[in-house]
Each structure stands twice: as structure tokens, then as C-alpha cells.
CSV table of C-alpha atoms in Angstrom, one decimal:
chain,number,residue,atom,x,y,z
H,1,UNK,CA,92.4,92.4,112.3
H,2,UNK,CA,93.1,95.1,114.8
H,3,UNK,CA,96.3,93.6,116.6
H,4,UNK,CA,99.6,94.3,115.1
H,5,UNK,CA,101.7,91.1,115.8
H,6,UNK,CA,105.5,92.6,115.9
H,7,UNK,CA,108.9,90.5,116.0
H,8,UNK,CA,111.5,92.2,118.4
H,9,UNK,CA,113.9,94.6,117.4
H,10,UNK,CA,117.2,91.8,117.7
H,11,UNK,CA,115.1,89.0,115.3
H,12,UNK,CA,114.6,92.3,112.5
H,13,UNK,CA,118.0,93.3,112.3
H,14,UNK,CA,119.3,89.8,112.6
H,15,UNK,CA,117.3,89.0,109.4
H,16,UNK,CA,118.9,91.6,107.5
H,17,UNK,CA,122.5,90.5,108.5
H,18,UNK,CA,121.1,86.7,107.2
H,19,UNK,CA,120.3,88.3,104.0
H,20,UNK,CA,123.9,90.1,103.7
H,21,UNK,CA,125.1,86.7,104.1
H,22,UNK,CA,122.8,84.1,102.7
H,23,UNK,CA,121.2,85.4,99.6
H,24,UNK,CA,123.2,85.4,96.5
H,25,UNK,CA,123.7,88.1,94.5
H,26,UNK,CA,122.7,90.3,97.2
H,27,UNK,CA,123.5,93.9,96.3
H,28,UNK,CA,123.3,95.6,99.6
H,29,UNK,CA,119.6,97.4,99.1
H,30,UNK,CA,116.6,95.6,101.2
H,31,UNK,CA,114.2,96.8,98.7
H,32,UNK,CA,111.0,96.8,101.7
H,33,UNK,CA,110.7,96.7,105.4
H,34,UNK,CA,107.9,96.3,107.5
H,35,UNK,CA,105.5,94.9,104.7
H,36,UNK,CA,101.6,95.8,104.6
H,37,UNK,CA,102.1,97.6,107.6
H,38,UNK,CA,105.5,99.8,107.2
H,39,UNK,CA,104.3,102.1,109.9
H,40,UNK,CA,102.4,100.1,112.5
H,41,UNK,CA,105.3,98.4,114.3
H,42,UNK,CA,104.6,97.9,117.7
H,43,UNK,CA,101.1,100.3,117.7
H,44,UNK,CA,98.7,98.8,119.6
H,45,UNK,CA,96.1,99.8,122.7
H,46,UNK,CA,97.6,101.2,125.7
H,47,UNK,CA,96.0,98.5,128.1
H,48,UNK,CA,94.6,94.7,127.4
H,49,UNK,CA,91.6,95.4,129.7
H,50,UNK,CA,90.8,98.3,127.2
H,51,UNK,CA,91.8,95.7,124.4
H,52,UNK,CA,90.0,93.2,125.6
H,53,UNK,CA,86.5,95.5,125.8
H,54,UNK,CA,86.7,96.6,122.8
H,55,UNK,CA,84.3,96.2,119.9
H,56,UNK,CA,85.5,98.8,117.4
H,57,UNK,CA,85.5,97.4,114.2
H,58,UNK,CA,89.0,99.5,113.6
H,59,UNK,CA,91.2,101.8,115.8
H,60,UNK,CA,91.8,104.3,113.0
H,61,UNK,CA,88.5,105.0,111.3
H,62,UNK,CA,86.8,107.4,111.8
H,63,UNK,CA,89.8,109.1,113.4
H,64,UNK,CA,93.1,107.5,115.5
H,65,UNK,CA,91.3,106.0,118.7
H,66,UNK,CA,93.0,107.8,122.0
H,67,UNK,CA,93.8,104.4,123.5
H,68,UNK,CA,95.8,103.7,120.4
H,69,UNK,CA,99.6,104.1,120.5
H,70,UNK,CA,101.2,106.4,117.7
H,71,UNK,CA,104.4,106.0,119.3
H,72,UNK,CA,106.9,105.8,115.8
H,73,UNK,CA,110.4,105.7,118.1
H,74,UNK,CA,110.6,101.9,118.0
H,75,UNK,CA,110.3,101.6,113.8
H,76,UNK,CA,112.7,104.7,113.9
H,77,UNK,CA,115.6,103.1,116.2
H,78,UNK,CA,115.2,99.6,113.4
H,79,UNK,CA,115.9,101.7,110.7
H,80,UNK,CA,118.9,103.9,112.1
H,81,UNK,CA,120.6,100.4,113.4
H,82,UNK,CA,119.2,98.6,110.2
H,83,UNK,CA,121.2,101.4,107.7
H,84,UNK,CA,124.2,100.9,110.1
H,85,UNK,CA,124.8,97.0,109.4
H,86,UNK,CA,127.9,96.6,107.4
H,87,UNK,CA,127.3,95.9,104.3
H,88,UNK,CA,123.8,97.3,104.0
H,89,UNK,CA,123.7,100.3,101.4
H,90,UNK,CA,120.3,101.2,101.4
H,91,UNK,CA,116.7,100.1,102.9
H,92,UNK,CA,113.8,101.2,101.3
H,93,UNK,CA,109.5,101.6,102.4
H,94,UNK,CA,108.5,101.2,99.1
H,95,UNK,CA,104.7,100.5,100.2
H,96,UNK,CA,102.2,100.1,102.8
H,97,UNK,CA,101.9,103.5,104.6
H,98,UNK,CA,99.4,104.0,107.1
H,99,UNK,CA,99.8,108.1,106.4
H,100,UNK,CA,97.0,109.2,108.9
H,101,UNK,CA,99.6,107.7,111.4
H,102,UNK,CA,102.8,108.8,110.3
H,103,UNK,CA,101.1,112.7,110.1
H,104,UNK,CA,101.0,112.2,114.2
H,105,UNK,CA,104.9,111.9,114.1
H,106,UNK,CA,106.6,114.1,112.1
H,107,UNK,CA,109.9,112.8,113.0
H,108,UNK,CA,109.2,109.6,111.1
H,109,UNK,CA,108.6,111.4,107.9
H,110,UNK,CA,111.7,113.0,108.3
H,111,UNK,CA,113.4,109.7,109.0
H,112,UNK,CA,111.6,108.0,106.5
H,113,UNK,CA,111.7,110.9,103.6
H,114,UNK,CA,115.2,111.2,104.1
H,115,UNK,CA,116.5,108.2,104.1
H,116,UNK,CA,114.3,104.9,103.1
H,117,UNK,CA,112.7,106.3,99.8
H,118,UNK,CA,114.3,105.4,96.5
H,119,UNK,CA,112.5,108.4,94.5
H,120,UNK,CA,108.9,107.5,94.7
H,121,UNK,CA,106.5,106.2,97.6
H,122,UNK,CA,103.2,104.3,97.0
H,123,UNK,CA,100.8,105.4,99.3
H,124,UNK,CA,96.3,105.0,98.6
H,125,UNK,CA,93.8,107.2,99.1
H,126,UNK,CA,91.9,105.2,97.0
H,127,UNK,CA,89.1,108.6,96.8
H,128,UNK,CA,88.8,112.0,97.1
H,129,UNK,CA,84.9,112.1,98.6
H,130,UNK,CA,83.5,110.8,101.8
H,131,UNK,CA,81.1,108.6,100.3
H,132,UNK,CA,83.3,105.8,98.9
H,133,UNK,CA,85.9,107.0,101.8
H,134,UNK,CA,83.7,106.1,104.8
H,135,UNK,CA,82.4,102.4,103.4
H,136,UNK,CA,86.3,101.9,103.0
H,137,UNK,CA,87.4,103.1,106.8
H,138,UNK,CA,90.0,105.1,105.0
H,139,UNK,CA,90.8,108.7,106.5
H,140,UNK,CA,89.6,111.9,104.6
H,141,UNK,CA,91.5,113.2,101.7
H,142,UNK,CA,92.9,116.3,104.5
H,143,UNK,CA,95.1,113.6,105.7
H,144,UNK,CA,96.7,113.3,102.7
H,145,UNK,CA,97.2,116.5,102.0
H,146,UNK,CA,99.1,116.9,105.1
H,147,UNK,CA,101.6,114.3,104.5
H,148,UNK,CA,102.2,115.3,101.1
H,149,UNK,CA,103.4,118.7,102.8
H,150,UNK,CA,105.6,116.9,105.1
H,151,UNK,CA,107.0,114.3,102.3
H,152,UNK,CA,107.7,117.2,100.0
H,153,UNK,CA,109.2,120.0,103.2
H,154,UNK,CA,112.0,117.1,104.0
H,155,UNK,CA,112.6,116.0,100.9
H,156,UNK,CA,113.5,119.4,99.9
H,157,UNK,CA,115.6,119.8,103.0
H,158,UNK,CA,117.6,116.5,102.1
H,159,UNK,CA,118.2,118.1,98.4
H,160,UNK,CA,116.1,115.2,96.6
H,161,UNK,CA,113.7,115.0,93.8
H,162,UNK,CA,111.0,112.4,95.5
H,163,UNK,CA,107.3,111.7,94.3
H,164,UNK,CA,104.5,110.4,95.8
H,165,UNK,CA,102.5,107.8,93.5
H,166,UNK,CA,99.1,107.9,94.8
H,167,UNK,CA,96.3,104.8,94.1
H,168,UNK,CA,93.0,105.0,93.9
H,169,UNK,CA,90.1,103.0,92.4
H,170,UNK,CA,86.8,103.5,90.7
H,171,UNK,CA,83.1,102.2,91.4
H,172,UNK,CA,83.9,101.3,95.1
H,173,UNK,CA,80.4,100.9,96.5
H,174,UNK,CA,79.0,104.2,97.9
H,175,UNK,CA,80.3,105.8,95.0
H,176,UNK,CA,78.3,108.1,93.1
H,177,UNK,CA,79.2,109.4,90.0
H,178,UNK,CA,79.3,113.1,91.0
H,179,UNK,CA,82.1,111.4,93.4
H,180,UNK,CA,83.9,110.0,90.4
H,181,UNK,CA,83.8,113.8,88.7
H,182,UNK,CA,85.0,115.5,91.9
H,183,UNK,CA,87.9,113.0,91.9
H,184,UNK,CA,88.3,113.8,88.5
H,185,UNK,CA,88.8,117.7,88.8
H,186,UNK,CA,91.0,116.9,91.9
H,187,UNK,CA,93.2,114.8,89.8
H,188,UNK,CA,93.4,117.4,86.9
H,189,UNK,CA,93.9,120.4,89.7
H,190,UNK,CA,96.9,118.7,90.9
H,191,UNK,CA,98.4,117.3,87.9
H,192,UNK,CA,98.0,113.6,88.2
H,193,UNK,CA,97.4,111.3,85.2
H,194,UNK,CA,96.2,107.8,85.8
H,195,UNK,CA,98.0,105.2,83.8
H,196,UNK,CA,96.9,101.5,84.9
H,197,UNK,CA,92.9,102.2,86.7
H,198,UNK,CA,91.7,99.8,89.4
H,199,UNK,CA,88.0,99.1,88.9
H,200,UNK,CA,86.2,97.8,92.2
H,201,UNK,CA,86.1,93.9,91.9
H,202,UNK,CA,84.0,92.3,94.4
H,203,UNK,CA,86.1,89.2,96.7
H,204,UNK,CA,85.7,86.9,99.2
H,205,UNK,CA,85.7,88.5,102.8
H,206,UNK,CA,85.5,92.4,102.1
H,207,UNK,CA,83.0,94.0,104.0
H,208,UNK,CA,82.8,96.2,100.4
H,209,UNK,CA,81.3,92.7,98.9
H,210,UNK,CA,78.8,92.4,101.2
H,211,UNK,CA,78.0,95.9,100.8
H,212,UNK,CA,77.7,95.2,96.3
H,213,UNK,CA,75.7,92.2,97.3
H,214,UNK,CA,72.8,93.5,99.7
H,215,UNK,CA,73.0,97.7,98.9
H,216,UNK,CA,73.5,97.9,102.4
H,217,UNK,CA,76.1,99.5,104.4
H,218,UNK,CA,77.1,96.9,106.5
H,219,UNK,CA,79.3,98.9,109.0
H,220,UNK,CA,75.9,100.8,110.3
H,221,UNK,CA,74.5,97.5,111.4
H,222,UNK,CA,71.9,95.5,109.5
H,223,UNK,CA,68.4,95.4,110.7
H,224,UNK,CA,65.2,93.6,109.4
H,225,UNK,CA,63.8,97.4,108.8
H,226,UNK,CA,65.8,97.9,106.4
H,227,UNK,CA,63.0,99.5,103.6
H,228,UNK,CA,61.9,103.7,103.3
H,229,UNK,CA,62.0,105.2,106.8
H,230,UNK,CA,63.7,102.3,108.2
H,231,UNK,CA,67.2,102.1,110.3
H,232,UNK,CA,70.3,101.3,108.4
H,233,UNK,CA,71.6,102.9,105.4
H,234,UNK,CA,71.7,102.4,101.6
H,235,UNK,CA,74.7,102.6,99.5
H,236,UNK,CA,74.8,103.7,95.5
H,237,UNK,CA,75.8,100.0,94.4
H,238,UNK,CA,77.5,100.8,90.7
H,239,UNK,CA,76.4,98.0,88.6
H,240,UNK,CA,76.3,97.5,84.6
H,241,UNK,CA,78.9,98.1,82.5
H,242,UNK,CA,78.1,101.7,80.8
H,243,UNK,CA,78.2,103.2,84.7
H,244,UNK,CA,81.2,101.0,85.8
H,245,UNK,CA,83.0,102.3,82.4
H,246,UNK,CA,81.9,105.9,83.4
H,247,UNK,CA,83.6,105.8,86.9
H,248,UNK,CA,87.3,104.3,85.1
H,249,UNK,CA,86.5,107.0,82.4
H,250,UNK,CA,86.2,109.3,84.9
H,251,UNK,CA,89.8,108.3,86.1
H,252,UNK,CA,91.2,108.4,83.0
H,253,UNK,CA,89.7,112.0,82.4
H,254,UNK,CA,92.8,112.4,79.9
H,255,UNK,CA,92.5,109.7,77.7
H,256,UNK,CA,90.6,110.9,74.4
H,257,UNK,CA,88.9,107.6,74.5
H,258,UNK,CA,87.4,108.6,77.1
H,259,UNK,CA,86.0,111.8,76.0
H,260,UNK,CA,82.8,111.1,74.2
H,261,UNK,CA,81.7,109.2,76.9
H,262,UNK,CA,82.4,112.1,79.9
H,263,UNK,CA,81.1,114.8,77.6
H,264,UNK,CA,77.7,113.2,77.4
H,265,UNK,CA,77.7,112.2,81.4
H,266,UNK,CA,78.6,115.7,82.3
H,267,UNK,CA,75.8,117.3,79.8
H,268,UNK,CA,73.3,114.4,81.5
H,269,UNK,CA,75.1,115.9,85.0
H,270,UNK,CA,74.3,119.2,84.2
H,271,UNK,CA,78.3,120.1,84.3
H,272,UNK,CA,78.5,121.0,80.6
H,273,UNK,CA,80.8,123.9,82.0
H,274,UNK,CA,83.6,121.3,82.9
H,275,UNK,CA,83.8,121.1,78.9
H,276,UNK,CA,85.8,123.5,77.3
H,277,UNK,CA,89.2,124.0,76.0
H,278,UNK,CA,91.0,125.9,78.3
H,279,UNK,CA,92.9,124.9,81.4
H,280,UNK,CA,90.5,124.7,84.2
H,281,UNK,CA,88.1,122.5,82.3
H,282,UNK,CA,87.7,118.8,82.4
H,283,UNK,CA,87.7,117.7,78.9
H,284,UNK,CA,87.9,119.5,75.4
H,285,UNK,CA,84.7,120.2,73.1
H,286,UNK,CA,86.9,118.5,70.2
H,287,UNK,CA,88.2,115.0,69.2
H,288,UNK,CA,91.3,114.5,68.5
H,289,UNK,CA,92.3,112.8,64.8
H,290,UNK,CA,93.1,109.1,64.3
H,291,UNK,CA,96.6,108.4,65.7
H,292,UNK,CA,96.8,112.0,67.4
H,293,UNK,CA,97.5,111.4,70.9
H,294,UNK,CA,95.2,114.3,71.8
H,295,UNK,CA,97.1,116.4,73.6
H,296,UNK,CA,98.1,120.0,73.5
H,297,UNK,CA,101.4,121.1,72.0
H,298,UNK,CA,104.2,120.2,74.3
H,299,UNK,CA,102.0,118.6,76.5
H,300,UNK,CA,103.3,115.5,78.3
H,301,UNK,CA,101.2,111.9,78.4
H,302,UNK,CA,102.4,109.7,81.2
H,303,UNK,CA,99.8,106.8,80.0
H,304,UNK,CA,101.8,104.2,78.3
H,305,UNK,CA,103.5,101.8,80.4
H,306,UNK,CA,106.5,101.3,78.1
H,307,UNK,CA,107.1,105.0,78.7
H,308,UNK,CA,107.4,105.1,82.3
H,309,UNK,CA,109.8,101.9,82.1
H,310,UNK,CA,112.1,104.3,80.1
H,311,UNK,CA,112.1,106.7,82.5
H,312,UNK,CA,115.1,106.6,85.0
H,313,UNK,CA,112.7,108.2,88.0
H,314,UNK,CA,109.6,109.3,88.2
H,315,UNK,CA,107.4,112.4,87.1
H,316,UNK,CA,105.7,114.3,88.9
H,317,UNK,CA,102.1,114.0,88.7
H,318,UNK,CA,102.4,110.3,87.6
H,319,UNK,CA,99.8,107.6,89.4
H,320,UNK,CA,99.3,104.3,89.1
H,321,UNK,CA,95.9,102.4,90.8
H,322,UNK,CA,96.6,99.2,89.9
H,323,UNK,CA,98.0,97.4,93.1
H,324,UNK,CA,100.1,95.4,91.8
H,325,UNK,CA,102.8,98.5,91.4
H,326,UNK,CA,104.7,100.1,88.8
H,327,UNK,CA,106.0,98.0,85.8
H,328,UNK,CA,109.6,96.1,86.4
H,329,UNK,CA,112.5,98.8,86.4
H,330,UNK,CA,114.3,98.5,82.9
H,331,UNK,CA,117.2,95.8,83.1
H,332,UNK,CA,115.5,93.5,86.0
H,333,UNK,CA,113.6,91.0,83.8
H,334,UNK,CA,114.6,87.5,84.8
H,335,UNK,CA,116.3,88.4,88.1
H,336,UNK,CA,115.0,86.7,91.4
H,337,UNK,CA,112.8,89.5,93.2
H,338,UNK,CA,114.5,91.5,96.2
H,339,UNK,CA,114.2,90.1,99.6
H,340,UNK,CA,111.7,92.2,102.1
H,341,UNK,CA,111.6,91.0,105.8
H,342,UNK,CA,108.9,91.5,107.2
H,343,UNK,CA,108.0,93.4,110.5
H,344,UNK,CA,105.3,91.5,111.9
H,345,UNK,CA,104.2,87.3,111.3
């Protein structure tokens, strides 16, 4: 829904202390704060009449409504007096950023880059193109690209090595598969690899379902005109399983499984000049041989999840889309999972 429901500042940082002194084994790190909505503590419309009126279906897409509060001081004074409890070392926002909304304060990032990231933060933009972008409500790819220059300007200023691990997910419904290939050049442009791919699934009570049901775009309204020249809009529904394997292929660009598969979509595309062997194609014009991991001399695969368990911190340029998160940290197996209080019930 659109109303954040937020605990008061005492019943927060008297959680923490009752983890400090309740939980066994605890080590001193709240390993997540604030939950599925890390930023959105105490954001809400400026006045319940105005609240009460509305019918926006969101009060961030398209863009950050001007009756919605963006004020971040609240979340910022829980997390200086959080860090200040005896006995807590660390607390961490491992998840859950609304980044659109931390871009309007950039004294959060700061707070937050400086002091509540352990190395890498999860954040989805789940697309590069509008298409799938709008049917989601999520903000444009710009948005992201402004935090990223924020996350990586304070980072440097505090002296740390800190990643963001972008998600994203193929054959979302209004996804066209010249979408998928823009992502695709976007990824390899900025270095990222996919290792675990998220392949739209349609659930219960997604306005996405509705939208793979009825080819409809159910956020423009629904009308009994719905044919040629009528009102309402269509969406590019990605059924079947050759297309639905083109769009995770397209996602996992760098896999040499892969290849065969692109090279003949981007021919059929007519993008045969994304195939080539040099660095700003796509895809090679060769196969690698049985057992050769296809890669270039000295060139570094960040696609196996055993390998980025060994890995003390992240790489950059490393991305996961499954949202389930990274694999279990190496020496955590069997250990009762870190507590996270929650900013909102």
C-alpha cells in the first residue's frame, strides 16, 4: 500500500538494546534495519485531507509526488543513536532501498555509505528501458545512475572499497526483446556479469499478473474498447519457452551457452554488428571448446556461485537477480540467521 506504518524512535532503539541482551550468541552487528523499506521511515503525505483524496495508485511513480515527505532526518537521528548503544559494533542496510528517494537527501547517502554498509548494498532496478520500467512503477534507469555517483563519491571519502549489487529480471511483461538487448549492452558497458537470473514468474496479486493474463496494461485503466483504435494499451506479453529463454539469455550475455542462441536473435534483430570479437561487441563470432570456460586470457568469470562464496568481499561488476540474495558467507552454515528489527509493523 501507500502508507508507511512507523514505530517511534524509543520502541527502535529499545529493540536493539533487547537484542544486546536477549539473543544468544549475539556478536554486536544488527545485520538489517528498517526491512523492505530501509528508507521510508516516517515518509508519508504532508496532510490527511490530501491523504484522504487521493487516488494515486503510488506516490513515487511516475516521479516523487510534491505532497510526499522526503524528509530522511528522522531515519538518520535512529541510526547515529542506534551505532551509539553500548555494545552495538555495527548496523547494517543490507537491502530494500527506495534509491529515487534517498537521491533527494544526499545527507542520508553519506550517513548511510559511510557507516551502515558492510561492502556491498542490494539495491533493483530490475531494467534498463521504460517499457518494462513503467508496468513496474519503478523510476528510470537516471535515477540509478545518480545514486551510484553519490554511493561511490562517499565511499571514497570514507577510504572504503563498497559495491553496489544491482537486481534485475527478465521477460517482465512490456518487455520487448530489443529491451532485453539494450539491457544487455548496458550490462556489458558497465561491467556487470549476472550470476543467478530472475525470470518473470507470474503470482497471486501483482498487477504484472494481471497484465500476463489479459495483454493489457492494467495501470491505464481497462475499458470494454479494448480492440485496434480502441482506449487502453497493449503490452508485449513474453510467452513460450524459446522467447522467455532469449530474454534470461540475454542476461546472461556472457555465458557461452548462451551464445548460439543471441547470435541467431541478433542476426533475426538485424544487430549482427553486436557480434564480433572485439570489446564493444556483444558476443564473439566463435565457440568456445568443450570445458573452455570461453573467456579471453586473463579474463575474470564471476558466474559460479561457489566462487563468489570464496571471495572475502565483493567484485566489482558482480550482480545477482535472484531475490533471495547472495549465497551464505563462508563459515555461517548452521548458525541461527541474524536478527533484523524492523522499522515499521
Amino acid at each position: 500500500g501507500r502508507i508507511i506504518q512507523s514505530r517511534s524512535e524509543d520502541s527502535i532503539l529499545r529493540e536493539i538494546e533487547d537484542v544486546r541482551d536477549k539473543v544468544q550468541g549475539f556478536t554486536g552487528t544488527i545485520s538489517d534495519l528498517g526491512g523492505p523499506t530501509a528508507n521510508m521511515y516516517r515518509l508519508g503525505c504532508r496532510t490527511p485531507e490530501i491523504e484522504a483524496a487521493c487516488r494515486k495508485p503510488s506516490c513515487v511513480y511516475p516521479g516523487i509526488c510534491s505532497n510526499l515527505t522526503t524528509d530522511h532526518n528522522p531515519l538518520i537521528s535512529i541510526y547515529k543513536k542506534g551505532r551509539e548503544i553500548k555494545g552495538i559494533k555495527k548496523i547494517l542496510i543490507s537491502s530494500g532501498l527506495r534509491y529515487d528517494l534517498a537521491n533527494q537527501s544526499p545527507e542520508y547517502v553519506k550517513e548511510l555509505v559511510q557507516h551502515h554498509v558492510g561492502g556491498y548494498l542490494k539495491i533493483a532496478p530490475e531494467h534498463t528501458e521504460a517499457g518494462p520500467l513503467t508496468k513496474m512503477m519503478k523510476p528510470m534507469i537516471g535515477n540509478y545512475d545518480k545514486f551510484k555517483q553519490l554511493f561511490e563519491k562517499y565511499s571514497a571519502e570514507a577510504g572504503k572499497k563498497q559495491f553496489l549489487i544491482p537486481y534485475f529480471i527478465a521477460a517482465h511483461p512490456g518487455t520487448s526483446d530489443e529491451d532485453m538487448m539494450n539491457l544487455a549492452i548496458w550490462l556489458k558497458k558497465n561491467s556487470f556479469r549476472a550470476d543467478q537470473v530472475q525470470t518473470f514468474y507470474p503470482s497471486t496479486m501483482a498487477s504484472a499478473t494481471a497484465m500476463y493474463h489479459t495483454g493489457i496494461n492494467t495501470l491505464k485503466g481497462v475499458h470494454r474498447d479494448m480492440g485496434e483504435g480502441g482506449r487502453g494499451e497493449k503490452v508485449d506479453v513474453v510467452r513460450g519457452e524459446k522467447r522467455r529463454r532469449l530474454h534470461k539469455a540475454f542476461l546472461r550475455y556472457h555465458d557461452p551457452k548462451n551464445w548460439p542462441l543471441l547470435r541467431d536473435a541478433l542476426k533475426a534483430m538485424g544487430r549482427a554488428d553486436l557480434i564480433g570479437n572485439g570489446k564493444h561487441h556483444l558476443i564473439p563470432t566463435y565457440q568456445p571448446m568443450a570445458g573452455s570456460c570461453g573467456g579471453q586470457k586473463n579474463e575474470k568469470f564471476l558466474t559460479i556461485p561457489s566462487m563468489v562464496m570464496e571471495k572475502k568481499q565483493p567484485k566489482p561488476g558482480q550482480t545477482l537477480t535472484q531475490h533471495t540474495g547472495l549465497p551464505p558467507r563462508q563459515g555461517t552454515a548452521g548458525k541461527k540467521p541474524s536478527y533484523r528489527p524492523s522499522g515499521k509493523r
